[in-house]
Amino acid sequence: MNKWIPLGVIVALFLIIIFWITGFNNSAVVLQESAKTSWSNVESSYQRRNDLIGSLVKTVQGAADFEKSTLTAVIEARAKATSVTVDPANITPEQMAQFQQAQSGVSSTLSRLLVTVEQYPALKANQNFLELQSQLEGTENRINVARDRYNESVNAFNIKIKTFPNTIFAGWFGFSEMTRFQAEAGAEKAPEVNFDFK
């Protein structure tokens, strides 16, 4: 009877280790998939903005004899932004920078469009334009919330795989650190606002 006790202890320790490793893998997979879903929500928010931009451009074109260069810049920036894709399973800092650069081009041209609109009182009073402008403002807030949630998800996943002894198991299962969404360089400075329409 006593000779089975060491074997029982060894089997019990083996099972505890197996359950521990399996638990790590399963929880890391859940956190990684949550981060991927959060990234999909970021992309969904940007897609909503891109869809609204199309409607905004059509409304602006129909309501005013508008500056074609501004509209062309918005349309081109939107096309460029929608052509940049990021694989949430393998987001690299380079992919993230490329994505951010394309999205910042959209933001910049959209800002120019909205400032230029100030010169057209009939357009500013157009109900469709006002509704689209309000929806764009709401969408920008959604984008910010989605990016924050993505970073929170990535943070939870990265902590999980970088703490000891999880870092050993992360290597075994092929988990690697995910890239956070970061602000553009210089974003900490307040933008200069110029309302000189001369």
PDB file of N, CA, C and O in Angstrom, residues 85-132:
ATOM      1  N   THR A  85      -4.910  47.584 -44.685  1.00  0.00           N
ATOM      2  CA  THR A  85      -5.505  46.568 -43.824  1.00  0.00           C
ATOM      3  C   THR A  85      -4.471  46.071 -42.824  1.00  0.00           C
ATOM      4  O   THR A  85      -3.274  46.059 -43.106  1.00  0.00           O
ATOM      5  N   VAL A  86      -4.968  45.672 -41.672  1.00  0.00           N
ATOM      6  CA  VAL A  86      -4.097  45.178 -40.603  1.00  0.00           C
ATOM      7  C   VAL A  86      -4.631  43.832 -40.151  1.00  0.00           C
ATOM      8  O   VAL A  86      -5.830  43.683 -39.909  1.00  0.00           O
ATOM      9  N   ASP A  87      -3.737  42.855 -40.067  1.00  0.00           N
ATOM     10  CA  ASP A  87      -4.124  41.528 -39.570  1.00  0.00           C
ATOM     11  C   ASP A  87      -4.055  41.557 -38.052  1.00  0.00           C
ATOM     12  O   ASP A  87      -2.968  41.691 -37.482  1.00  0.00           O
ATOM     13  N   PRO A  88      -5.210  41.458 -37.364  1.00  0.00           N
ATOM     14  CA  PRO A  88      -5.193  41.582 -35.903  1.00  0.00           C
ATOM     15  C   PRO A  88      -4.383  40.489 -35.209  1.00  0.00           C
ATOM     16  O   PRO A  88      -3.950  40.662 -34.085  1.00  0.00           O
ATOM     17  N   ALA A  89      -4.155  39.365 -35.893  1.00  0.00           N
ATOM     18  CA  ALA A  89      -3.379  38.286 -35.280  1.00  0.00           C
ATOM     19  C   ALA A  89      -1.891  38.606 -35.277  1.00  0.00           C
ATOM     20  O   ALA A  89      -1.138  38.091 -34.455  1.00  0.00           O
ATOM     21  N   ASN A  90      -1.462  39.447 -36.209  1.00  0.00           N
ATOM     22  CA  ASN A  90      -0.025  39.740 -36.343  1.00  0.00           C
ATOM     23  C   ASN A  90       0.223  41.231 -36.523  1.00  0.00           C
ATOM     24  O   ASN A  90       0.939  41.637 -37.431  1.00  0.00           O
ATOM     25  N   ILE A  91      -0.363  42.042 -35.668  1.00  0.00           N
ATOM     26  CA  ILE A  91      -0.164  43.487 -35.796  1.00  0.00           C
ATOM     27  C   ILE A  91       1.269  43.828 -35.410  1.00  0.00           C
ATOM     28  O   ILE A  91       1.713  43.534 -34.310  1.00  0.00           O
ATOM     29  N   THR A  92       1.964  44.455 -36.351  1.00  0.00           N
ATOM     30  CA  THR A  92       3.332  44.902 -36.087  1.00  0.00           C
ATOM     31  C   THR A  92       3.316  46.417 -35.884  1.00  0.00           C
ATOM     32  O   THR A  92       2.385  47.094 -36.334  1.00  0.00           O
ATOM     33  N   PRO A  93       4.338  46.938 -35.252  1.00  0.00           N
ATOM     34  CA  PRO A  93       4.396  48.400 -35.100  1.00  0.00           C
ATOM     35  C   PRO A  93       4.389  49.118 -36.459  1.00  0.00           C
ATOM     36  O   PRO A  93       3.819  50.191 -36.587  1.00  0.00           O
ATOM     37  N   GLU A  94       4.989  48.500 -37.472  1.00  0.00           N
ATOM     38  CA  GLU A  94       5.019  49.106 -38.806  1.00  0.00           C
ATOM     39  C   GLU A  94       3.616  49.163 -39.406  1.00  0.00           C
ATOM     40  O   GLU A  94       3.215  50.165 -39.996  1.00  0.00           O
ATOM     41  N   GLN A  95       2.853  48.046 -39.276  1.00  0.00           N
ATOM     42  CA  GLN A  95       1.481  48.026 -39.779  1.00  0.00           C
ATOM     43  C   GLN A  95       0.635  49.069 -39.050  1.00  0.00           C
ATOM     44  O   GLN A  95      -0.165  49.758 -39.663  1.00  0.00           O
ATOM     45  N   MET A  96       0.818  49.146 -37.747  1.00  0.00           N
ATOM     46  CA  MET A  96       0.063  50.103 -36.949  1.00  0.00           C
ATOM     47  C   MET A  96       0.390  51.529 -37.381  1.00  0.00           C
ATOM     48  O   MET A  96      -0.510  52.361 -37.522  1.00  0.00           O
ATOM     49  N   ALA A  97       1.664  51.822 -37.637  1.00  0.00           N
ATOM     50  CA  ALA A  97       2.068  53.162 -38.070  1.00  0.00           C
ATOM     51  C   ALA A  97       1.467  53.491 -39.436  1.00  0.00           C
ATOM     52  O   ALA A  97       0.998  54.611 -39.659  1.00  0.00           O
ATOM     53  N   GLN A  98       1.476  52.519 -40.341  1.00  0.00           N
ATOM     54  CA  GLN A  98       0.900  52.724 -41.668  1.00  0.00           C
ATOM     55  C   GLN A  98      -0.603  52.981 -41.564  1.00  0.00           C
ATOM     56  O   GLN A  98      -1.141  53.873 -42.214  1.00  0.00           O
ATOM     57  N   PHE A  99      -1.273  52.205 -40.723  1.00  0.00           N
ATOM     58  CA  PHE A  99      -2.705  52.377 -40.517  1.00  0.00           C
ATOM     59  C   PHE A  99      -2.994  53.761 -39.938  1.00  0.00           C
ATOM     60  O   PHE A  99      -3.884  54.472 -40.404  1.00  0.00           O
ATOM     61  N   GLN A 100      -2.242  54.156 -38.915  1.00  0.00           N
ATOM     62  CA  GLN A 100      -2.449  55.458 -38.275  1.00  0.00           C
ATOM     63  C   GLN A 100      -2.188  56.594 -39.250  1.00  0.00           C
ATOM     64  O   GLN A 100      -2.892  57.600 -39.240  1.00  0.00           O
ATOM     65  N   GLN A 101      -1.166  56.445 -40.100  1.00  0.00           N
ATOM     66  CA  GLN A 101      -0.848  57.488 -41.066  1.00  0.00           C
ATOM     67  C   GLN A 101      -2.006  57.675 -42.051  1.00  0.00           C
ATOM     68  O   GLN A 101      -2.396  58.799 -42.352  1.00  0.00           O
ATOM     69  N   ALA A 102      -2.566  56.569 -42.528  1.00  0.00           N
ATOM     70  CA  ALA A 102      -3.694  56.646 -43.459  1.00  0.00           C
ATOM     71  C   ALA A 102      -4.904  57.287 -42.784  1.00  0.00           C
ATOM     72  O   ALA A 102      -5.580  58.142 -43.374  1.00  0.00           O
ATOM     73  N   GLN A 103      -5.182  56.906 -41.527  1.00  0.00           N
ATOM     74  CA  GLN A 103      -6.330  57.459 -40.826  1.00  0.00           C
ATOM     75  C   GLN A 103      -6.115  58.933 -40.488  1.00  0.00           C
ATOM     76  O   GLN A 103      -7.053  59.719 -40.492  1.00  0.00           O
ATOM     77  N   SER A 104      -4.885  59.320 -40.207  1.00  0.00           N
ATOM     78  CA  SER A 104      -4.636  60.721 -39.905  1.00  0.00           C
ATOM     79  C   SER A 104      -4.780  61.571 -41.165  1.00  0.00           C
ATOM     80  O   SER A 104      -5.182  62.731 -41.091  1.00  0.00           O
ATOM     81  N   GLY A 105      -4.505  60.981 -42.340  1.00  0.00           N
ATOM     82  CA  GLY A 105      -4.753  61.692 -43.601  1.00  0.00           C
ATOM     83  C   GLY A 105      -6.233  61.980 -43.768  1.00  0.00           C
ATOM     84  O   GLY A 105      -6.617  63.074 -44.210  1.00  0.00           O
ATOM     85  N   VAL A 106      -7.079  61.026 -43.407  1.00  0.00           N
ATOM     86  CA  VAL A 106      -8.528  61.230 -43.476  1.00  0.00           C
ATOM     87  C   VAL A 106      -8.932  62.334 -42.504  1.00  0.00           C
ATOM     88  O   VAL A 106      -9.676  63.248 -42.860  1.00  0.00           O
ATOM     89  N   SER A 107      -8.440  62.255 -41.281  1.00  0.00           N
ATOM     90  CA  SER A 107      -8.795  63.266 -40.269  1.00  0.00           C
ATOM     91  C   SER A 107      -8.387  64.658 -40.717  1.00  0.00           C
ATOM     92  O   SER A 107      -9.148  65.623 -40.565  1.00  0.00           O
ATOM     93  N   SER A 108      -7.205  64.767 -41.288  1.00  0.00           N
ATOM     94  CA  SER A 108      -6.694  66.064 -41.725  1.00  0.00           C
ATOM     95  C   SER A 108      -7.542  66.652 -42.850  1.00  0.00           C
ATOM     96  O   SER A 108      -7.944  67.818 -42.793  1.00  0.00           O
ATOM     97  N   THR A 109      -7.822  65.842 -43.876  1.00  0.00           N
ATOM     98  CA  THR A 109      -8.609  66.370 -44.992  1.00  0.00           C
ATOM     99  C   THR A 109     -10.049  66.632 -44.573  1.00  0.00           C
ATOM    100  O   THR A 109     -10.670  67.580 -45.050  1.00  0.00           O
ATOM    101  N   LEU A 110     -10.571  65.822 -43.684  1.00  0.00           N
ATOM    102  CA  LEU A 110     -11.929  66.037 -43.191  1.00  0.00           C
ATOM    103  C   LEU A 110     -12.006  67.342 -42.403  1.00  0.00           C
ATOM    104  O   LEU A 110     -12.966  68.106 -42.536  1.00  0.00           O
ATOM    105  N   SER A 111     -10.981  67.622 -41.615  1.00  0.00           N
ATOM    106  CA  SER A 111     -10.936  68.891 -40.878  1.00  0.00           C
ATOM    107  C   SER A 111     -10.915  70.075 -41.833  1.00  0.00           C
ATOM    108  O   SER A 111     -11.609  71.078 -41.621  1.00  0.00           O
ATOM    109  N   ARG A 112     -10.110  69.960 -42.908  1.00  0.00           N
ATOM    110  CA  ARG A 112     -10.057  71.035 -43.910  1.00  0.00           C
ATOM    111  C   ARG A 112     -11.424  71.236 -44.557  1.00  0.00           C
ATOM    112  O   ARG A 112     -11.858  72.362 -44.789  1.00  0.00           O
ATOM    113  N   LEU A 113     -12.104  70.126 -44.847  1.00  0.00           N
ATOM    114  CA  LEU A 113     -13.433  70.209 -45.449  1.00  0.00           C
ATOM    115  C   LEU A 113     -14.394  70.934 -44.520  1.00  0.00           C
ATOM    116  O   LEU A 113     -15.108  71.844 -44.937  1.00  0.00           O
ATOM    117  N   LEU A 114     -14.398  70.558 -43.249  1.00  0.00           N
ATOM    118  CA  LEU A 114     -15.333  71.167 -42.308  1.00  0.00           C
ATOM    119  C   LEU A 114     -15.017  72.641 -42.061  1.00  0.00           C
ATOM    120  O   LEU A 114     -15.928  73.451 -41.868  1.00  0.00           O
ATOM    121  N   VAL A 115     -13.749  73.017 -42.099  1.00  0.00           N
ATOM    122  CA  VAL A 115     -13.383  74.433 -41.947  1.00  0.00           C
ATOM    123  C   VAL A 115     -13.807  75.202 -43.191  1.00  0.00           C
ATOM    124  O   VAL A 115     -14.343  76.312 -43.097  1.00  0.00           O
ATOM    125  N   THR A 116     -13.613  74.609 -44.372  1.00  0.00           N
ATOM    126  CA  THR A 116     -13.990  75.267 -45.618  1.00  0.00           C
ATOM    127  C   THR A 116     -15.499  75.476 -45.693  1.00  0.00           C
ATOM    128  O   THR A 116     -15.980  76.469 -46.241  1.00  0.00           O
ATOM    129  N   VAL A 117     -16.255  74.550 -45.137  1.00  0.00           N
ATOM    130  CA  VAL A 117     -17.716  74.635 -45.135  1.00  0.00           C
ATOM    131  C   VAL A 117     -18.189  75.908 -44.445  1.00  0.00           C
ATOM    132  O   VAL A 117     -19.254  76.441 -44.762  1.00  0.00           O
ATOM    133  N   GLU A 118     -17.404  76.417 -43.497  1.00  0.00           N
ATOM    134  CA  GLU A 118     -17.789  77.625 -42.769  1.00  0.00           C
ATOM    135  C   GLU A 118     -18.040  78.802 -43.715  1.00  0.00           C
ATOM    136  O   GLU A 118     -18.756  79.736 -43.372  1.00  0.00           O
ATOM    137  N   GLN A 119     -17.482  78.754 -44.919  1.00  0.00           N
ATOM    138  CA  GLN A 119     -17.648  79.837 -45.887  1.00  0.00           C
ATOM    139  C   GLN A 119     -18.983  79.759 -46.620  1.00  0.00           C
ATOM    140  O   GLN A 119     -19.310  80.653 -47.395  1.00  0.00           O
ATOM    141  N   TYR A 120     -19.750  78.709 -46.387  1.00  0.00           N
ATOM    142  CA  TYR A 120     -20.990  78.491 -47.122  1.00  0.00           C
ATOM    143  C   TYR A 120     -22.168  78.435 -46.149  1.00  0.00           C
ATOM    144  O   TYR A 120     -22.543  77.372 -45.670  1.00  0.00           O
ATOM    145  N   PRO A 121     -22.778  79.570 -45.850  1.00  0.00           N
ATOM    146  CA  PRO A 121     -23.869  79.606 -44.871  1.00  0.00           C
ATOM    147  C   PRO A 121     -25.045  78.693 -45.244  1.00  0.00           C
ATOM    148  O   PRO A 121     -25.647  78.083 -44.368  1.00  0.00           O
ATOM    149  N   ALA A 122     -25.378  78.599 -46.529  1.00  0.00           N
ATOM    150  CA  ALA A 122     -26.500  77.740 -46.937  1.00  0.00           C
ATOM    151  C   ALA A 122     -26.197  76.280 -46.601  1.00  0.00           C
ATOM    152  O   ALA A 122     -27.071  75.525 -46.194  1.00  0.00           O
ATOM    153  N   LEU A 123     -24.944  75.881 -46.782  1.00  0.00           N
ATOM    154  CA  LEU A 123     -24.552  74.502 -46.492  1.00  0.00           C
ATOM    155  C   LEU A 123     -24.563  74.243 -44.987  1.00  0.00           C
ATOM    156  O   LEU A 123     -25.013  73.196 -44.523  1.00  0.00           O
ATOM    157  N   LYS A 124     -24.092  75.232 -44.224  1.00  0.00           N
ATOM    158  CA  LYS A 124     -24.077  75.074 -42.762  1.00  0.00           C
ATOM    159  C   LYS A 124     -25.488  74.921 -42.208  1.00  0.00           C
ATOM    160  O   LYS A 124     -25.684  74.306 -41.172  1.00  0.00           O
ATOM    161  N   ALA A 125     -26.475  75.485 -42.904  1.00  0.00           N
ATOM    162  CA  ALA A 125     -27.857  75.394 -42.440  1.00  0.00           C
ATOM    163  C   ALA A 125     -28.577  74.161 -42.995  1.00  0.00           C
ATOM    164  O   ALA A 125     -29.685  73.864 -42.577  1.00  0.00           O
ATOM    165  N   ASN A 126     -27.962  73.443 -43.919  1.00  0.00           N
ATOM    166  CA  ASN A 126     -28.571  72.256 -44.533  1.00  0.00           C
ATOM    167  C   ASN A 126     -28.729  71.166 -43.482  1.00  0.00           C
ATOM    168  O   ASN A 126     -27.755  70.747 -42.845  1.00  0.00           O
ATOM    169  N   GLN A 127     -29.957  70.685 -43.291  1.00  0.00           N
ATOM    170  CA  GLN A 127     -30.251  69.706 -42.237  1.00  0.00           C
ATOM    171  C   GLN A 127     -29.468  68.411 -42.433  1.00  0.00           C
ATOM    172  O   GLN A 127     -28.947  67.844 -41.470  1.00  0.00           O
ATOM    173  N   ASN A 128     -29.363  67.926 -43.685  1.00  0.00           N
ATOM    174  CA  ASN A 128     -28.599  66.697 -43.948  1.00  0.00           C
ATOM    175  C   ASN A 128     -27.143  66.870 -43.537  1.00  0.00           C
ATOM    176  O   ASN A 128     -26.545  65.981 -42.930  1.00  0.00           O
ATOM    177  N   PHE A 129     -26.582  68.022 -43.874  1.00  0.00           N
ATOM    178  CA  PHE A 129     -25.183  68.279 -43.524  1.00  0.00           C
ATOM    179  C   PHE A 129     -25.010  68.323 -42.009  1.00  0.00           C
ATOM    180  O   PHE A 129     -24.069  67.734 -41.470  1.00  0.00           O
ATOM    181  N   LEU A 130     -25.924  69.006 -41.332  1.00  0.00           N
ATOM    182  CA  LEU A 130     -25.818  69.109 -39.874  1.00  0.00           C
ATOM    183  C   LEU A 130     -25.914  67.739 -39.208  1.00  0.00           C
ATOM    184  O   LEU A 130     -25.169  67.448 -38.269  1.00  0.00           O
ATOM    185  N   GLU A 131     -26.810  66.888 -39.706  1.00  0.00           N
ATOM    186  CA  GLU A 131     -26.938  65.540 -39.149  1.00  0.00           C
ATOM    187  C   GLU A 131     -25.679  64.716 -39.398  1.00  0.00           C
ATOM    188  O   GLU A 131     -25.201  64.007 -38.506  1.00  0.00           O
ATOM    189  N   LEU A 132     -25.143  64.811 -40.614  1.00  0.00           N
ATOM    190  CA  LEU A 132     -23.910  64.071 -40.916  1.00  0.00           C
ATOM    191  C   LEU A 132     -22.747  64.567 -40.069  1.00  0.00           C
ATOM    192  O   LEU A 132     -21.937  63.777 -39.585  1.00  0.00           O
TER     193      LEU A 132
END
